[in-house]
């Protein structure tokens, strides 16, 4: 079988999330996802895409990164970063050899993954940014808890928080599992979806949950002295919140 992937889009922008936020990044968005989180803002990637070979994907990433080749690089990593996102990148098995190829080419590779699939086979050089799905996502039962034992200091764990119940759930896991001693922990506020982003296939927020504002979330983090990093999706403040390719 030829090594191909179904790709939704490949583009150069600025990393909007994680501890890598603000740095130039080439995004490789893969098509398809096995989850339907209530707050998903990239439902267009569930089905839209075209088949590309790994060779062609690497060539496109290299082309977009070319202007940076003559620039002085940061001490931490070569720029631009390259991130596999989705959809769910690990849903397509050939994402694994693609990440290896990107690492072999000298790129600093990030993986955005839902946490519902096994992260163990991912190349050790890849920085894995793994979600733990909170109750309001409607998909918290899909969390693969076995992934926690594979986390390293180069990885990051992200909780997307939209309700008071999400916060309490995330807080308990962070403290009982001592996640901050393993890797950076991110608390990301759920930005409300625009009407055209509200795909009919998404899960509903379970009944009885109380929404939390971004201010309330920050104030709770401070009051509870949690060892976590609050984040917003930076790109949504630079461009329209539903603009693609940014």
Coordinates of C-alpha atoms in Angstrom, one line a residue:
X1 CA 0.0 0.0 0.0
X2 CA 1.4 3.4 -0.9
X3 CA 2.0 5.8 1.9
X4 CA -0.6 8.5 1.7
X5 CA -2.7 10.6 4.0
X6 CA -6.0 12.5 3.5
X7 CA -5.1 16.1 4.1
X8 CA -7.6 18.9 4.8
X9 CA -5.1 21.8 4.5
X10 CA -1.4 22.7 4.9
X11 CA -0.6 26.3 5.7
X12 CA 1.9 28.6 7.4
X13 CA 0.7 30.7 10.3
X14 CA 1.5 31.5 13.9
X15 CA 1.1 28.9 16.6
X16 CA -2.0 30.0 18.6
X17 CA -1.9 27.6 21.6
X18 CA 0.4 25.7 24.0
X19 CA 3.7 26.7 25.4
X20 CA 4.8 27.2 21.8
X21 CA 2.2 30.0 21.2
X22 CA 3.4 32.9 19.1
X23 CA 6.0 31.1 17.0
X24 CA 5.7 30.6 13.2
X25 CA 4.3 27.2 12.4
X26 CA 3.4 25.1 9.4
X27 CA 0.1 23.3 10.1
X28 CA -0.7 20.0 8.5
X29 CA -4.4 19.4 9.2
X30 CA -5.5 15.8 8.6
X31 CA -9.0 14.8 7.6
X32 CA -11.3 12.7 9.9
X33 CA -11.8 12.4 13.6
X34 CA -13.3 9.7 15.8
X35 CA -14.8 12.2 18.3
X36 CA -17.5 14.8 18.1
X37 CA -16.7 17.2 20.9
X38 CA -19.4 19.7 21.7
X39 CA -17.1 22.7 21.1
X40 CA -15.3 21.5 18.0
X41 CA -14.5 24.4 15.7
X42 CA -12.9 22.4 12.9
X43 CA -15.9 20.2 11.9
X44 CA -15.0 21.0 8.3
X45 CA -12.1 18.6 8.7
X46 CA -14.3 15.7 9.5
X47 CA -14.7 14.8 5.8
X48 CA -13.1 17.5 3.5
X49 CA -9.7 16.6 2.2
X50 CA -7.6 15.2 -0.6
X51 CA -5.2 12.3 -0.7
X52 CA -1.5 13.2 -0.7
X53 CA 1.7 11.1 -0.5
X54 CA 4.0 11.5 2.4
X55 CA 6.7 12.7 -0.1
X56 CA 4.4 15.5 -1.4
X57 CA 3.4 16.5 2.1
X58 CA 7.0 16.8 3.2
X59 CA 7.8 18.8 0.0
X60 CA 4.9 21.2 0.7
X61 CA 6.0 21.7 4.3
X62 CA 9.6 22.3 3.1
X63 CA 8.4 24.8 0.5
X64 CA 6.5 26.8 3.1
X65 CA 9.4 26.7 5.5
X66 CA 12.0 27.8 2.9
X67 CA 11.9 31.6 3.8
X68 CA 13.2 30.7 7.3
X69 CA 16.2 28.7 6.0
X70 CA 18.5 31.7 6.0
X71 CA 17.3 33.2 9.3
X72 CA 18.9 32.9 12.7
X73 CA 17.0 30.1 14.5
X74 CA 15.9 30.1 18.2
X75 CA 18.0 28.3 20.7
X76 CA 15.0 26.0 21.5
X77 CA 13.9 24.9 18.1
X78 CA 14.2 25.3 14.3
X79 CA 11.6 27.6 12.8
X80 CA 9.0 27.3 11.6
X81 CA 7.5 24.6 13.9
X82 CA 5.5 21.9 12.2
X83 CA 2.2 20.7 13.8
X84 CA 0.0 17.8 12.9
X85 CA -3.5 18.6 13.8
X86 CA -7.0 17.7 12.7
X87 CA -9.4 16.2 12.9
X88 CA -7.4 13.6 14.7
X89 CA -4.0 12.9 13.2
X90 CA -3.5 9.5 14.8
X91 CA -6.8 8.3 13.2
X92 CA -4.7 7.9 10.1
X93 CA -1.9 5.4 10.7
X94 CA 0.5 7.0 8.1
X95 CA 0.7 10.0 10.3
X96 CA 3.4 8.1 12.2
X97 CA 5.8 7.7 9.3
X98 CA 5.1 11.3 8.3
X99 CA 6.1 12.6 11.8
X100 CA 9.3 10.5 11.6
X101 CA 10.1 12.0 8.2
X102 CA 9.6 15.5 9.4
X103 CA 11.8 14.9 12.4
X104 CA 14.5 13.3 10.2
X105 CA 14.3 16.5 8.1
X106 CA 15.2 18.6 11.1
X107 CA 11.8 20.1 11.9
X108 CA 10.6 20.6 15.5
X109 CA 7.3 18.6 15.3
X110 CA 4.2 19.1 17.4
X111 CA 1.3 16.7 17.6
X112 CA -2.2 17.9 18.6
X113 CA -4.1 14.8 19.7
X114 CA -7.4 14.1 21.4
X115 CA -6.1 11.6 23.9
X116 CA -8.5 9.0 22.8
X117 CA -5.9 7.0 20.8
X118 CA -2.6 5.4 21.8
X119 CA 0.2 8.0 21.8
X120 CA 3.0 5.4 22.5
X121 CA 3.9 4.7 18.9
X122 CA 4.6 8.4 18.2
X123 CA 8.3 9.2 17.4
X124 CA 10.1 10.1 20.6
X125 CA 11.3 13.4 19.1
X126 CA 7.7 14.7 18.6
X127 CA 6.2 17.1 21.2
X128 CA 2.8 15.6 22.0
X129 CA 0.0 18.0 23.1
X130 CA -2.6 15.7 24.4
X131 CA -6.1 16.5 25.4
X132 CA -8.0 15.1 28.4
X133 CA -11.6 15.6 27.4
X134 CA -13.7 17.2 30.1
X135 CA -17.4 16.4 30.8
X136 CA -18.8 19.2 28.7
X137 CA -17.2 17.8 25.6
X138 CA -19.6 14.9 25.7
X139 CA -16.6 12.7 25.0
X140 CA -14.9 12.3 28.4
X141 CA -15.6 8.6 28.4
X142 CA -13.3 8.2 25.4
X143 CA -10.2 9.4 27.2
X144 CA -7.5 6.7 27.0
X145 CA -6.1 6.9 30.5
X146 CA -3.3 4.6 29.7
X147 CA -1.7 7.5 27.7
X148 CA -0.8 9.2 31.0
X149 CA 1.9 6.7 31.7
X150 CA 3.6 7.6 28.4
X151 CA 3.8 11.3 29.0
X152 CA 7.3 12.9 29.1
X153 CA 8.5 16.3 30.1
X154 CA 8.5 17.4 26.4
X155 CA 4.8 16.7 26.2
X156 CA 1.8 18.9 27.3
X157 CA -1.6 18.0 28.6
X158 CA -4.6 20.2 27.6
X159 CA -8.0 20.5 29.3
X160 CA -10.6 22.5 27.3
X161 CA -12.9 23.9 29.9
X162 CA -16.4 25.3 29.2
X163 CA -18.2 24.7 32.5
X164 CA -17.8 24.8 36.3
X165 CA -18.0 21.0 36.3
X166 CA -15.2 20.8 33.8
X167 CA -13.0 22.9 36.0
X168 CA -13.6 20.8 39.1
X169 CA -13.0 17.6 37.1
X170 CA -9.8 18.9 35.6
X171 CA -8.6 20.3 38.9
X172 CA -9.0 16.9 40.6
X173 CA -7.0 15.1 37.8
X174 CA -4.2 17.6 37.8
X175 CA -3.8 17.3 41.6
X176 CA -4.4 13.6 42.1
X177 CA -2.2 12.6 39.2
X178 CA 0.4 15.3 39.9
X179 CA 0.4 16.1 36.2
X180 CA 2.4 19.3 36.5
X181 CA 5.4 17.3 37.8
X182 CA 5.4 15.4 34.5
X183 CA 4.8 18.1 31.9
X184 CA 3.2 21.5 31.3
X185 CA -0.6 21.5 31.9
X186 CA -2.8 23.8 29.8
X187 CA -6.3 25.1 30.8
X188 CA -7.9 26.3 27.6
X189 CA -11.2 28.2 27.7
X190 CA -14.0 27.1 25.4
X191 CA -14.7 29.9 22.9
X192 CA -18.4 29.9 21.9
X193 CA -19.0 28.5 18.5
X194 CA -20.4 30.7 15.7
X195 CA -23.7 29.5 14.2
X196 CA -21.9 28.2 11.1
X197 CA -19.5 26.3 13.2
X198 CA -22.2 24.3 15.0
X199 CA -22.1 21.1 13.1
X200 CA -25.1 18.9 13.6
X201 CA -22.9 15.9 14.3
X202 CA -21.4 17.4 17.5
X203 CA -22.2 16.1 20.9
X204 CA -24.5 18.2 23.2
X205 CA -23.2 19.6 26.5
X206 CA -24.6 17.2 29.1
X207 CA -27.6 18.6 30.9
X208 CA -27.2 20.4 34.3
X209 CA -23.7 21.9 33.6
X210 CA -23.0 25.6 34.4
X211 CA -21.0 27.6 31.8
X212 CA -17.8 29.3 33.0
X213 CA -16.5 32.6 31.7
X214 CA -12.8 33.0 30.9
X215 CA -12.6 35.5 33.8
X216 CA -14.1 33.0 36.2
X217 CA -11.7 30.3 34.9
X218 CA -8.7 32.5 35.5
X219 CA -9.9 33.6 38.9
X220 CA -10.4 30.0 40.0
X221 CA -6.9 29.0 38.8
X222 CA -5.4 31.8 40.9
X223 CA -7.6 31.1 43.9
X224 CA -6.8 27.4 43.9
X225 CA -3.1 28.1 43.2
X226 CA -3.1 25.5 40.4
X227 CA 0.2 24.8 38.6
X228 CA -1.3 25.2 35.2
X229 CA -1.0 27.6 32.2
X230 CA -4.2 29.5 31.2
X231 CA -4.5 29.9 27.4
X232 CA -6.7 31.4 24.8
X233 CA -6.7 30.6 21.1
X234 CA -4.4 33.5 20.0
X235 CA -5.2 33.1 16.3
X236 CA -8.9 33.9 17.0
X237 CA -7.9 37.3 18.2
X238 CA -5.8 38.0 15.2
X239 CA -8.1 36.8 12.5
X240 CA -11.9 36.2 12.4
X241 CA -12.6 33.2 14.7
X242 CA -13.9 31.0 11.9
X243 CA -11.3 31.8 9.3
X244 CA -9.5 28.8 7.8
X245 CA -5.8 28.6 6.9
X246 CA -4.6 30.6 9.8

